[in-house]
Amino acid sequence: RYTLFMSAFDKISKSIDSIYKKITQNNSSRAYLTLENLQEPYLEGIKFNAIPPSKRFRDMEQLSGGEKTVAALALLFAIHSFRPSPFFILDEVDAALDAGNVANVANYIQERSEDLQCIVISLKDTFYSKARALVGIYKDQKTASSSTLTLDLENYRD
Amino acid sequence: RYTLFMSAFDKISKSIDSIYKKITQNNSSRAYLTLENLQEPYLEGIKFNAIPPSKRFRDMEQLSGGEKTVAALALLFAIHSFRPSPFFILDEVDAALDAGNVANVANYIQERSEDLQCIVISLKDTFYSKARALVGIYKDQKTASSSTLTLDLENYRD
Amino acid sequence: GYIEQLEVENFKSYRDRQIIGPFKKFQSIIGPNGAGKSNLMDAISFVLGVKTSQLRGSTLADLIYRPDGQQLDPNASCSIKLIWFNEETREDTVFQRRIVQKQGKATSEYLIDAETVKKEEYVDALKNIGVLVKARNFLVFQGEVEAIASQTPKELTAMIETIA
Amino acid sequence: GYIEQLEVENFKSYRDRQIIGPFKKFQSIIGPNGAGKSNLMDAISFVLGVKTSQLRGSTLADLIYRPDGQQLDPNASCSIKLIWFNEETREDTVFQRRIVQKQGKATSEYLIDAETVKKEEYVDALKNIGVLVKARNFLVFQGEVEAIASQTPKELTAMIETIA
Ligand SMILES: Nc1ncnc2c1ncn2[C@@H]1O[C@H](COP(=O)(O)OP(=O)(O)OP(=O)(O)O)[C@@H](O)[C@H]1O
Ligand SMILES: Nc1ncnc2c1ncn2[C@@H]1O[C@H](COP(=O)(O)OP(=O)(O)OP(=O)(O)O)[C@@H](O)[C@H]1O
Ligand SMILES: [Mg+2]
Ligand SMILES: [Mg+2]
């Protein structure tokens, strides 16, 4: 149990800092995991800390909405590095992000989509315009049903 | 107790439908409150239902994120009609709204700000550009502090 | 591999049979509020075996298409097919889950390449392609992203243990 | 009347004394993630007497400015002034709340036009201008708007009773 747990924990905590730096496009940001109980870690908790660019240590609870979103995405991709799933589905994760963070997150996902499928629901054109293809959904009044249109963006790329 | 409760309930439930129609800019939308217990209403619950434009009755729980946001704002302004406060403070209430709903909500707030002060935190320029004045907040790296700039938009209106 | 296409039939706001796709490696889903974007994510989550309470429904029957304001037709059923493309073998696998009603009770059926299988076999087949539904660390439902960063230390340990 | 101006001193991410305003009837607060927008709403809520747990703090001392990574200075204090303009009498009223630390314990002081008053008197003066802090139906904190529409019927009754 200890070995299993630690192999997961080690891999995730080694990768979270570089992923967070990459998403925030800033080497001054830091993210790390600390074990509350070193002997039997699975009995206690794991503290997650993320320090946004050009800030210093502060309790996770005091981060702003947008800062928490970026930290959460870094954690998710770090967990993925240990237990990779073939795809991600993200539903309006950009809701609390300012324009700068939307661009950072969209760029990161575009890069990651080389090796894993990312399906992203978004209302922001600065996000979804980076995708390779779009599914547009509308409510068809006549049939009282959702209907879809598919658009391959790769035809429009310069 | 009955009279006090009912005077609040009556006023709120009379105004909620017209407010919801006004925010959604659509007369086919409907919103209403129903009492679970007619004799002693304060002992039971009040059911709130909102039916988005061109849809028919559906349980509130099945509404989408954006549809719930618009319904919530209608309820807030209906409650305000009974117990008016001199100002509202709204922190990124537009996060889940599509462009159409942002425009509707921003227009409604602009109209209401004739008789009540609305202080709105938003990341969307389609929303905050309708305000009369802006406070821009930035993090000053040198002093490690939030700093502000004030901008009177009325100088720029045509 | 990756999700190549979906076939949605009478699921939530999607009436009749609709084929959605092809999906690419970076795929976006867009549309106005209330159009059915989150319902499409629910459809993918449903075919992977995610439980109904996570899909904004209280019973299986809630997931079947129902015109606004009407009761559910006791004979109605719904089905989701997920076409999975394996990049190495260049072959498709069709994962399907459907809901049928019998005497007013709704139950799920699981099929792989049109053959009915037990849920355990279905879940194993998903594991083989790298999809560990129990962990769900690859699905972020609407409004839940911030909560991932605000988990208590104990919750974080539990999350790591499920995937260890 | 309406909020005309704020004076923020050593509150959360706002260091030293800053005067913010004048505010208009439709006022917007903008800026990047983490700049301090929600902290400004917390400042207004604080001066109205909203309790600390609603302001993302566990103790009063959490609300005092602290440089990142450092311990709180045991002599530090903070203060918020809200300048209220009455449109009929065309007069200003200054509502002020501050936190002072004595022997490691932080306490609140309430002042109206620079005169210290008891909390009850302060709350009454706010009621006179139409601000019923207990009901809080005019403050929507970040991330809480959808929950207003998803309240249970009992919660809705409780909400109506507070304002009745
Ligand atoms: N079983 C069902 N039958 C028919 N319609 C349904 C069913 N379940 C949910 N709906 C409808 O689906 C709509 C919600 O769709 P969904 O939550 O996918 O919207 P969305 O596109 O994600 O919107 P948003 O951008 O606001 O999040 C609701 O209007 C609801 O009435
Ligand atoms: N007592 C304090 N002293 C100094 N800084 C603080 C204090 N409390 C909170 N902060 C800082 O304030 C920042 C958060 O500010 P706030 O929540 O107002 O951001 P915001 O502008 O609302 O961002 P978003 O758009 O992401 O919601 C955090 O980075 C936090 O470290
Ligand atoms: Mg949605
Ligand atoms: Mg904020």
XYZ file of C-alpha atoms and ligand atoms in Angstrom:
708
model
C 0.000 0.000 0.000
C 2.847 2.350 0.967
C 4.788 1.694 -2.247
C 1.718 2.048 -4.422
C 0.756 5.327 -2.787
C 4.260 6.748 -2.876
C 4.826 5.859 -6.514
C 1.733 7.919 -7.361
C 2.599 10.754 -4.989
C 6.229 11.037 -6.141
C 5.351 11.189 -9.816
C 2.599 13.776 -9.292
C 4.554 16.010 -6.956
C 7.584 15.951 -9.264
C 5.593 17.103 -12.258
C 3.193 19.640 -10.720
C 5.689 22.489 -10.454
C 6.848 22.358 -14.078
C 3.245 22.039 -15.313
C 2.157 25.064 -13.259
C 5.139 27.084 -14.540
C 4.250 26.068 -18.075
C 0.561 26.998 -17.819
C 1.306 30.364 -16.163
C 4.190 30.931 -18.630
C 6.223 32.205 -15.686
C 9.166 30.618 -13.877
C 8.480 32.534 -10.680
C 5.276 30.591 -10.019
C 5.565 27.528 -7.833
C 3.317 24.565 -7.008
C 4.013 21.663 -4.680
C 2.453 18.893 -2.602
C 3.469 18.116 0.967
C 2.651 14.997 2.986
C 1.243 15.457 6.476
C 2.416 12.004 7.571
C 5.683 10.715 6.109
C 5.490 7.182 7.543
C 1.955 6.305 6.582
C 0.934 8.996 4.105
C -2.357 7.366 3.138
C -3.631 7.897 6.702
C -3.271 11.671 6.688
C -3.685 14.432 4.179
C -1.688 15.990 1.345
C -1.357 19.785 1.360
C -1.434 21.431 -2.057
C 0.137 24.871 -2.454
C 0.269 27.058 -5.522
C 1.988 30.420 -5.626
C 0.920 32.577 -8.578
C 3.547 34.436 -10.636
C 5.422 37.186 -8.730
C 3.691 36.414 -5.443
C 5.103 34.640 -2.420
C 3.697 31.994 -0.153
C 0.079 32.342 0.761
C -2.559 29.940 1.957
C -4.487 28.315 -0.926
C -7.751 29.525 0.574
C -6.809 33.143 0.036
C -6.153 32.783 -3.686
C -8.636 34.510 -5.967
C -11.184 32.650 -8.141
C -9.051 32.821 -11.269
C -5.869 31.876 -9.406
C -7.603 28.775 -7.985
C -8.803 27.701 -11.449
C -5.279 27.773 -12.875
C -3.915 25.878 -9.851
C -6.653 23.257 -10.199
C -5.843 22.650 -13.858
C -2.161 22.211 -13.004
C -3.101 19.612 -10.383
C -5.322 17.758 -12.857
C -2.627 17.529 -15.504
C -0.083 16.472 -12.841
C -2.368 13.617 -11.753
C -2.769 12.724 -15.411
C 1.026 12.370 -15.718
C 0.869 9.423 -13.302
C -2.380 7.887 -14.493
C -2.814 9.014 -18.092
C -6.309 8.810 -19.535
C -6.649 9.077 -23.315
C -8.886 12.152 -23.163
C -10.045 15.076 -20.996
C -13.467 16.732 -21.020
C -13.569 20.254 -19.546
C -16.892 22.141 -19.143
C -16.421 25.936 -19.053
C -13.275 25.791 -16.925
C -12.400 29.267 -18.283
C -15.412 30.982 -16.649
C -13.345 32.784 -13.944
C -10.236 33.470 -16.076
C -9.098 36.872 -17.340
C -7.918 37.260 -20.942
C -4.275 36.524 -20.097
C -5.056 33.299 -18.274
C -7.511 32.182 -20.989
C -4.715 32.527 -23.545
C -2.261 30.619 -21.333
C -4.655 27.778 -20.624
C -5.755 27.522 -24.271
C -2.135 27.384 -25.435
C -1.289 24.715 -22.889
C -4.254 22.571 -23.935
C -3.399 23.023 -27.614
C 0.080 21.680 -26.888
C -1.156 18.785 -24.770
C -3.648 17.775 -27.449
C -0.713 16.392 -29.397
C -0.704 13.382 -27.107
C -4.111 13.368 -25.489
C -7.584 14.292 -26.739
C -9.028 17.453 -25.165
C -12.762 18.121 -25.490
C -13.467 21.635 -24.224
C -16.835 23.383 -23.730
C -16.349 27.150 -23.791
C -18.242 30.384 -24.427
C -15.080 32.382 -25.180
C -13.933 32.639 -28.795
C -10.366 33.323 -27.631
C -10.439 29.755 -26.278
C -12.388 27.695 -28.767
C -10.783 29.271 -31.826
C -7.595 27.362 -30.949
C -9.339 23.992 -31.376
C -8.947 21.842 -34.483
C -12.684 21.291 -34.854
C -15.895 22.692 -33.423
C -19.275 21.184 -32.636
C -21.841 23.985 -32.597
C -25.025 23.222 -30.654
C -28.294 25.052 -31.022
C -31.820 24.492 -29.810
C -34.082 23.741 -32.777
C -37.436 25.341 -31.903
C -39.437 23.356 -34.455
C -38.385 19.952 -33.159
C -37.826 21.064 -29.512
C -34.457 19.352 -29.614
C -30.749 20.129 -29.447
C -29.131 19.930 -32.876
C -25.495 20.071 -33.898
C -23.247 21.348 -36.676
C -19.654 20.252 -37.087
C -16.941 22.542 -38.391
C -13.392 21.459 -39.211
C -11.213 24.461 -38.329
C -8.164 22.945 -39.991
C -9.658 23.910 -43.355
C -9.533 27.546 -42.306
C -6.060 27.658 -40.823
C -3.739 29.885 -42.768
C -46.620 36.680 11.265
C -48.975 35.511 8.494
C -49.718 39.042 7.309
C -46.065 40.081 7.401
C -45.015 37.009 5.423
C -47.797 37.307 2.894
C -47.202 40.986 2.245
C -43.602 40.106 1.288
C -44.587 37.031 -0.701
C -47.367 38.767 -2.637
C -45.212 41.704 -3.688
C -42.290 39.463 -4.760
C -44.381 36.932 -6.634
C -46.294 39.692 -8.451
C -43.126 41.326 -9.732
C -40.911 38.338 -10.559
C -42.566 37.470 -13.852
C -42.330 40.942 -15.363
C -38.717 41.306 -14.194
C -37.765 37.945 -15.755
C -39.502 38.887 -19.018
C -37.668 42.202 -18.992
C -34.210 40.697 -18.370
C -34.692 37.996 -21.019
C -36.249 40.563 -23.393
C -38.854 37.950 -24.251
C -42.531 37.750 -23.340
C -42.632 33.973 -23.691
C -40.444 33.484 -20.617
C -42.237 32.974 -17.321
C -41.207 32.979 -13.660
C -43.374 32.394 -10.609
C -43.381 31.415 -6.947
C -45.799 28.874 -5.446
C -46.521 28.275 -1.762
C -46.403 24.688 -0.491
C -48.691 25.496 2.457
C -51.411 28.085 1.917
C -52.631 28.316 5.536
C -49.259 28.719 7.267
C -46.819 29.459 4.459
C -43.877 30.238 6.775
C -43.900 26.599 7.962
C -43.320 25.063 4.521
C -41.379 25.965 1.424
C -41.756 28.239 -1.593
C -41.192 26.647 -5.002
C -39.483 28.894 -7.572
C -39.917 28.139 -11.254
C -38.409 29.894 -14.224
C -39.123 28.944 -17.809
C -36.569 30.339 -20.276
C -37.724 31.942 -23.547
C -39.457 29.540 -25.975
C -39.260 26.595 -23.592
C -42.051 25.069 -21.557
C -42.288 23.910 -17.981
C -39.247 22.063 -16.686
C -37.893 21.472 -13.212
C -35.500 24.223 -12.067
C -32.822 21.614 -11.426
C -32.629 20.742 -15.106
C -31.926 24.297 -16.257
C -28.432 24.943 -17.616
C -25.801 27.027 -15.816
C -26.558 30.190 -17.764
C -30.328 29.740 -17.472
C -30.027 29.443 -13.674
C -27.928 32.612 -13.463
C -30.573 34.672 -15.275
C -33.354 33.187 -13.122
C -31.376 33.955 -9.960
C -30.924 37.600 -10.944
C -34.660 37.924 -11.617
C -35.390 36.543 -8.141
C -32.909 38.961 -6.542
C -34.436 41.998 -8.202
C -37.943 40.755 -7.317
C -36.954 40.492 -3.649
C -35.486 43.968 -3.947
C -38.861 45.283 -5.121
C -40.297 44.418 -1.687
C -37.309 45.358 0.439
C -35.354 47.881 -1.594
C -31.716 48.395 -0.635
C -29.983 51.476 -1.993
C -27.269 49.502 -3.797
C -26.317 46.079 -5.198
C -22.846 44.558 -5.401
C -22.450 41.743 -7.946
C -19.143 39.792 -8.239
C -18.700 38.183 -11.692
C -22.347 37.145 -11.999
C -21.818 37.034 -15.773
C -19.300 34.161 -15.642
C -21.703 31.516 -17.066
C -23.570 33.802 -19.483
C -23.318 33.710 -23.285
C -22.977 36.953 -25.242
C -26.752 37.405 -25.646
C -27.482 37.036 -21.953
C -24.558 39.292 -21.000
C -26.052 42.028 -23.163
C -29.526 41.518 -21.666
C -28.308 41.550 -18.079
C -26.043 44.566 -18.671
C -28.919 46.516 -20.257
C -31.244 45.658 -17.395
C -28.702 46.779 -14.802
C -28.030 49.967 -16.722
C -31.750 50.750 -16.596
C -32.095 49.878 -12.910
C -29.095 52.054 -12.012
C -31.364 55.046 -12.516
C -32.925 54.361 -9.155
C -30.439 52.130 -7.358
C -26.640 51.991 -7.331
C -25.163 48.901 -9.027
C -21.522 48.031 -8.359
C -20.518 45.243 -10.732
C -17.232 43.261 -10.853
C -16.761 41.802 -14.320
C -14.054 40.512 -16.658
C -16.159 41.059 -19.797
C -15.813 44.360 -21.635
C -19.282 43.899 -23.146
C -20.561 44.236 -19.583
C -18.384 46.844 -17.901
C -18.359 49.197 -20.878
C -21.998 50.035 -20.077
C -21.073 51.425 -16.656
C -20.786 55.151 -15.960
C -17.424 54.831 -14.228
C -14.724 52.201 -13.811
C -12.320 51.378 -11.028
C -9.364 49.520 -12.510
C -7.403 47.421 -10.041
C -3.882 46.170 -10.581
C -1.281 44.517 -8.380
C 1.640 46.897 -7.906
C 4.715 44.645 -7.807
C 6.974 47.273 -6.190
C 4.751 47.845 -3.181
C 3.206 44.319 -3.144
C -0.192 45.923 -2.914
C -3.400 46.331 -4.871
C -3.664 49.788 -6.435
C -6.529 51.483 -8.212
C -7.248 53.871 -11.055
C -10.596 55.564 -11.532
C -12.024 56.359 -14.949
C -15.176 58.368 -15.572
C -16.742 56.854 -18.686
C -19.250 59.650 -19.022
C -16.468 61.827 -20.428
C -16.110 59.377 -23.284
C -19.747 58.848 -24.159
C -20.655 60.260 -27.543
C -6.783 6.089 -29.268
C -9.411 8.794 -29.063
C -13.164 9.461 -29.326
C -13.948 9.634 -33.026
C -17.725 9.978 -33.083
C -20.857 9.888 -30.947
C -24.320 8.600 -31.749
C -26.880 10.194 -29.435
C -30.440 8.866 -29.412
C -33.205 10.379 -27.249
C -30.767 11.409 -24.536
C -31.671 14.527 -22.499
C -32.325 17.410 -24.903
C -31.247 15.365 -27.973
C -34.312 14.002 -29.738
C -34.227 11.077 -32.202
C -30.899 9.780 -33.493
C -28.097 12.193 -34.150
C -24.551 11.473 -35.249
C -22.039 13.955 -33.866
C -18.498 14.173 -35.182
C -15.932 13.425 -36.340
C -14.058 14.618 -33.246
C -10.459 15.779 -33.422
C -7.705 15.713 -30.784
C -8.512 19.299 -29.737
C -12.256 19.514 -30.029
C -14.416 22.375 -28.809
C -18.182 22.399 -28.097
C -19.855 25.794 -28.412
C -23.348 27.278 -28.382
C -25.691 29.572 -26.435
C -26.914 29.010 -22.866
C -29.370 26.120 -22.649
C -28.485 24.726 -26.098
C -27.284 21.357 -24.787
C -23.483 21.572 -24.390
C -23.326 20.117 -20.884
C -25.885 17.507 -21.923
C -23.380 16.320 -24.534
C -20.730 15.955 -21.846
C -23.329 14.074 -19.802
C -23.855 11.783 -22.811
C -20.148 10.919 -22.979
C -19.984 10.464 -19.193
C -23.105 8.276 -19.320
C -21.714 5.905 -21.967
C -18.547 5.578 -19.864
C -20.647 4.366 -16.930
C -20.699 7.483 -14.727
C -23.629 7.309 -12.297
C -26.821 9.311 -12.906
C -26.516 11.584 -9.863
C -23.362 13.070 -11.407
C -25.327 13.794 -14.602
C -27.819 16.213 -13.030
C -30.513 13.552 -12.915
C -32.108 11.781 -9.964
C -33.302 8.684 -11.827
C -32.234 6.935 -15.023
C -35.566 7.918 -16.572
C -34.612 11.617 -16.201
C -31.958 11.051 -18.850
C -34.442 10.026 -21.544
C -35.618 12.782 -23.921
C -38.886 14.338 -22.866
C -40.532 17.247 -24.638
C -40.808 20.243 -22.284
C -43.769 20.054 -19.976
C -44.773 16.479 -20.849
C -44.649 13.231 -18.920
C -42.142 10.620 -19.954
C -43.512 8.084 -22.453
C -43.396 4.710 -20.622
C -42.074 3.004 -23.764
C -39.354 5.550 -24.497
C -35.711 4.482 -24.436
C -32.396 6.219 -25.072
C -28.968 5.147 -26.225
C -25.461 6.552 -26.567
C -22.788 5.040 -28.815
C -19.175 6.123 -28.484
C -17.006 5.199 -31.489
C -13.467 4.678 -30.222
C -10.615 4.743 -32.741
C -7.421 2.868 -31.850
C -4.512 4.648 -33.525
C -2.202 1.603 -33.459
C -4.519 -1.055 -34.832
C -6.523 1.568 -36.798
C -9.689 -0.205 -35.707
C -12.957 1.070 -34.265
C -14.651 -0.181 -31.119
C -18.244 0.850 -30.396
C -19.092 1.304 -26.737
C -22.834 1.582 -26.200
C -25.054 2.117 -23.196
C -28.810 2.341 -23.366
C -31.756 2.716 -21.033
C -34.877 0.609 -21.532
C -38.068 0.816 -19.526
C -39.961 -2.329 -18.497
C -43.112 -2.061 -16.400
C -42.245 1.474 -15.395
C -38.718 0.645 -14.275
C -35.702 1.924 -16.205
C -32.559 -0.224 -16.463
C -29.207 0.104 -18.236
C -27.779 -2.216 -20.866
C -24.135 -2.229 -21.907
C -22.929 -3.313 -25.360
C -19.528 -3.568 -27.037
C -19.605 -3.760 -30.846
C -23.348 -4.441 -30.698
C -22.983 -7.393 -28.300
C -24.581 -7.170 -24.853
C -22.046 -7.560 -22.037
C -22.076 -7.405 -18.232
C -21.156 -4.084 -16.656
C -17.877 -5.542 -15.222
C -16.737 -6.651 -18.669
C -17.655 -3.226 -20.067
C -15.700 -1.426 -17.334
C -12.706 -3.740 -17.949
C -12.758 -2.981 -21.664
C -12.681 0.743 -20.838
C -9.764 0.148 -18.460
C -7.885 -1.513 -21.315
C -8.079 1.694 -23.327
C -6.923 3.714 -20.311
C -10.301 4.974 -19.119
C -10.593 4.536 -15.341
C -14.116 5.789 -14.700
C -13.919 5.357 -10.934
C -11.143 7.954 -10.677
C -12.884 10.419 -12.998
C -9.800 12.640 -12.917
C -10.311 13.426 -16.604
C -13.873 14.838 -16.366
C -14.429 18.386 -15.061
C -18.146 19.160 -14.880
C -19.498 22.693 -15.128
C -18.742 24.830 -12.088
C -16.458 22.224 -10.432
C -12.974 23.336 -11.484
C -12.227 25.692 -8.558
C -13.280 23.068 -6.012
C -10.432 20.808 -7.209
C -7.903 23.324 -5.833
C -9.829 23.833 -2.571
C -9.992 20.171 -1.551
C -9.001 19.395 2.025
C -5.741 17.495 2.468
C -7.721 14.329 3.334
C -9.772 14.616 0.121
C -6.569 14.963 -1.874
C -5.162 11.800 -0.286
C -8.364 9.933 -1.170
C -8.122 11.182 -4.776
C -4.508 9.936 -5.067
C -5.403 6.585 -3.481
C -8.133 5.890 -6.073
C -5.664 6.245 -8.882
C -2.651 4.633 -7.158
C -28.419 57.909 -1.335
C -25.462 55.937 -2.658
C -21.837 54.992 -1.968
C -19.752 57.961 -3.054
C -16.240 56.978 -2.006
C -14.218 54.398 -0.085
C -11.113 54.839 2.039
C -9.263 51.535 2.356
C -6.379 51.233 4.818
C -4.322 48.053 5.233
C -7.246 45.818 4.339
C -6.434 42.479 2.658
C -4.283 43.170 -0.412
C -4.612 46.981 -0.046
C -1.531 48.378 1.654
C -1.435 51.812 3.355
C -4.265 54.285 2.827
C -5.990 54.480 -0.508
C -8.957 56.578 -1.532
C -11.123 54.913 -4.145
C -13.774 56.817 -6.040
C -15.871 58.743 -6.716
C -18.386 55.991 -7.408
C -21.283 56.484 -9.782
C -24.716 54.869 -9.873
C -23.527 52.214 -12.337
C -20.000 51.497 -11.251
C -17.821 48.679 -12.544
C -14.683 47.170 -10.959
C -12.253 45.573 -13.401
C -8.746 44.097 -13.432
C -6.814 40.828 -13.907
C -7.150 37.680 -11.789
C -5.698 38.175 -8.301
C -5.569 41.978 -8.576
C -7.925 42.580 -5.645
C -11.451 43.047 -7.082
C -13.210 40.643 -4.709
C -11.139 42.071 -1.855
C -12.746 45.457 -2.602
C -16.190 43.898 -2.360
C -15.030 42.311 0.914
C -14.003 45.796 2.090
C -17.496 47.202 1.432
C -19.131 44.133 3.029
C -16.789 44.444 6.029
C -17.639 48.096 6.693
C -21.343 47.172 6.544
C -20.789 44.659 9.320
C -20.823 41.367 7.364
C -19.100 38.627 9.391
C -15.530 37.546 8.613
C -16.360 33.977 7.535
C -18.303 35.407 4.574
C -15.190 37.441 3.599
C -12.925 34.406 2.944
C -11.194 34.827 6.276
C -11.251 32.642 9.370
C -10.226 35.328 11.877
C -10.446 39.125 11.940
C -6.640 39.249 11.761
C -6.754 37.551 8.332
C -8.318 40.741 6.987
C -5.356 42.927 7.873
C -2.786 43.527 5.112
C 0.168 41.142 5.296
C 2.984 41.055 2.778
C 3.088 37.640 1.050
C 4.903 35.028 3.063
C 5.224 37.082 6.243
C 3.644 36.844 9.677
C 1.149 39.471 10.706
C 2.683 42.425 12.564
C 1.128 42.320 16.079
C 0.661 46.104 16.020
C -0.907 46.290 12.595
C -4.466 47.550 12.203
C -6.817 48.154 9.295
C -9.734 50.425 8.589
C -12.452 50.950 5.966
C -14.402 54.192 5.561
C -17.525 54.307 3.430
C -18.607 57.814 2.433
C -22.382 57.779 2.007
C -24.020 60.613 0.067
C -27.674 61.402 0.842
C -29.264 62.771 -2.337
C -32.095 64.591 -0.510
C -30.126 66.381 2.187
C -26.977 66.460 -0.018
C -24.953 65.544 3.049
C -22.231 62.969 3.605
C -22.140 60.370 6.362
C -18.928 58.460 7.018
C -19.367 54.877 8.167
C -16.127 53.393 9.456
C -15.103 50.025 10.807
C -11.603 49.196 11.911
C -9.690 46.312 13.447
C -7.193 46.922 16.222
C -5.012 44.325 17.890
C -4.442 44.348 21.660
C -2.319 41.641 23.283
C -2.590 39.440 20.204
C -6.395 39.677 20.026
C -8.091 41.515 17.171
C -11.339 43.404 17.808
C -13.651 45.596 15.713
C -14.530 49.240 16.339
C -17.441 51.015 14.680
C -17.528 54.761 14.009
C -20.046 57.151 12.458
C -18.625 60.530 11.395
C -15.470 59.799 13.402
C -17.382 59.069 16.632
C -17.148 55.582 18.152
C -20.556 53.911 18.522
C -21.874 50.540 19.672
C -22.481 47.933 16.983
C -26.317 48.082 17.525
C -26.342 51.855 16.902
C -24.197 51.363 13.806
C -26.523 48.667 12.424
C -29.541 50.899 13.140
C -27.957 53.806 11.276
C -27.441 51.490 8.288
C -31.072 50.365 8.523
C -32.114 54.029 8.332
C -30.433 54.347 4.950
C -32.092 51.126 3.779
C -29.180 48.729 4.286
C -30.394 45.584 6.035
C -27.159 43.632 6.453
C -28.825 40.598 8.025
C -30.803 39.918 4.825
C -27.771 40.452 2.537
C -30.060 40.145 -0.490
C -28.079 42.895 -2.202
C -24.618 41.241 -2.059
C -23.765 38.438 -4.515
C -20.272 37.068 -3.775
C -18.138 35.441 -6.437
C -19.413 32.031 -7.540
C -22.695 32.269 -5.574
C -25.190 33.544 -8.154
C -26.381 30.151 -9.490
C -26.968 28.822 -5.992
C -29.636 31.522 -5.459
C -31.818 29.834 -8.093
C -31.151 26.334 -6.746
C -32.246 26.975 -3.168
C -34.629 24.437 -1.670
C -38.183 25.635 -1.049
C -37.473 25.802 2.716
C -34.390 27.967 2.139
C -36.463 30.322 0.012
C -39.042 30.651 2.780
C -36.281 31.466 5.260
C -34.917 34.112 2.895
C -38.343 35.758 2.575
C -38.908 35.639 6.341
C -35.674 37.514 7.061
C -36.793 40.412 4.936
C -40.506 40.325 5.813
N -34.595 14.666 -20.295
C -34.630 15.828 -20.938
N -35.424 15.975 -22.015
C -35.441 17.157 -22.687
N -34.726 18.245 -22.351
C -33.919 18.157 -21.282
C -33.810 16.954 -20.525
N -32.934 17.148 -19.527
C -32.503 18.424 -19.646
N -33.102 19.037 -20.683
C -32.919 20.459 -21.115
O -31.595 20.721 -21.468
C -31.310 22.110 -21.235
C -29.961 22.311 -20.587
O -28.973 21.974 -21.385
P -27.459 22.128 -20.967
O -27.332 22.115 -19.484
O -26.692 21.144 -21.739
O -27.150 23.606 -21.519
P -25.735 24.246 -21.841
O -25.592 24.329 -23.320
O -24.692 23.548 -21.087
O -25.923 25.728 -21.298
P -24.956 26.700 -20.413
O -24.061 27.405 -21.394
O -25.912 27.659 -19.783
O -24.225 25.881 -19.439
C -32.343 22.617 -20.260
O -33.010 23.689 -20.833
C -33.224 21.421 -19.984
O -34.530 21.797 -19.969
N -4.552 39.808 4.302
C -4.021 39.862 3.089
N -2.870 40.533 2.890
C -2.326 40.613 1.656
N -2.851 40.018 0.552
C -3.985 39.327 0.705
C -4.635 39.210 1.965
N -5.750 38.462 1.793
C -5.793 38.121 0.496
N -4.730 38.606 -0.154
C -4.397 38.421 -1.602
O -5.393 38.928 -2.425
C -5.425 38.179 -3.655
C -6.816 37.858 -4.094
O -7.491 38.937 -4.439
P -8.981 38.856 -4.980
O -9.638 37.614 -4.535
O -9.623 40.142 -4.657
O -8.721 38.787 -6.561
P -9.726 39.130 -7.751
O -9.296 40.414 -8.374
O -11.097 39.023 -7.286
O -9.396 37.961 -8.797
P -10.357 37.008 -9.695
O -10.636 37.768 -10.956
O -9.499 35.808 -9.982
O -11.557 36.677 -8.926
C -4.722 36.873 -3.409
O -3.665 36.737 -4.294
C -4.308 36.944 -1.960
O -3.027 36.458 -1.804
Mg -23.497 23.998 -19.504
Mg -12.664 37.708 -7.556
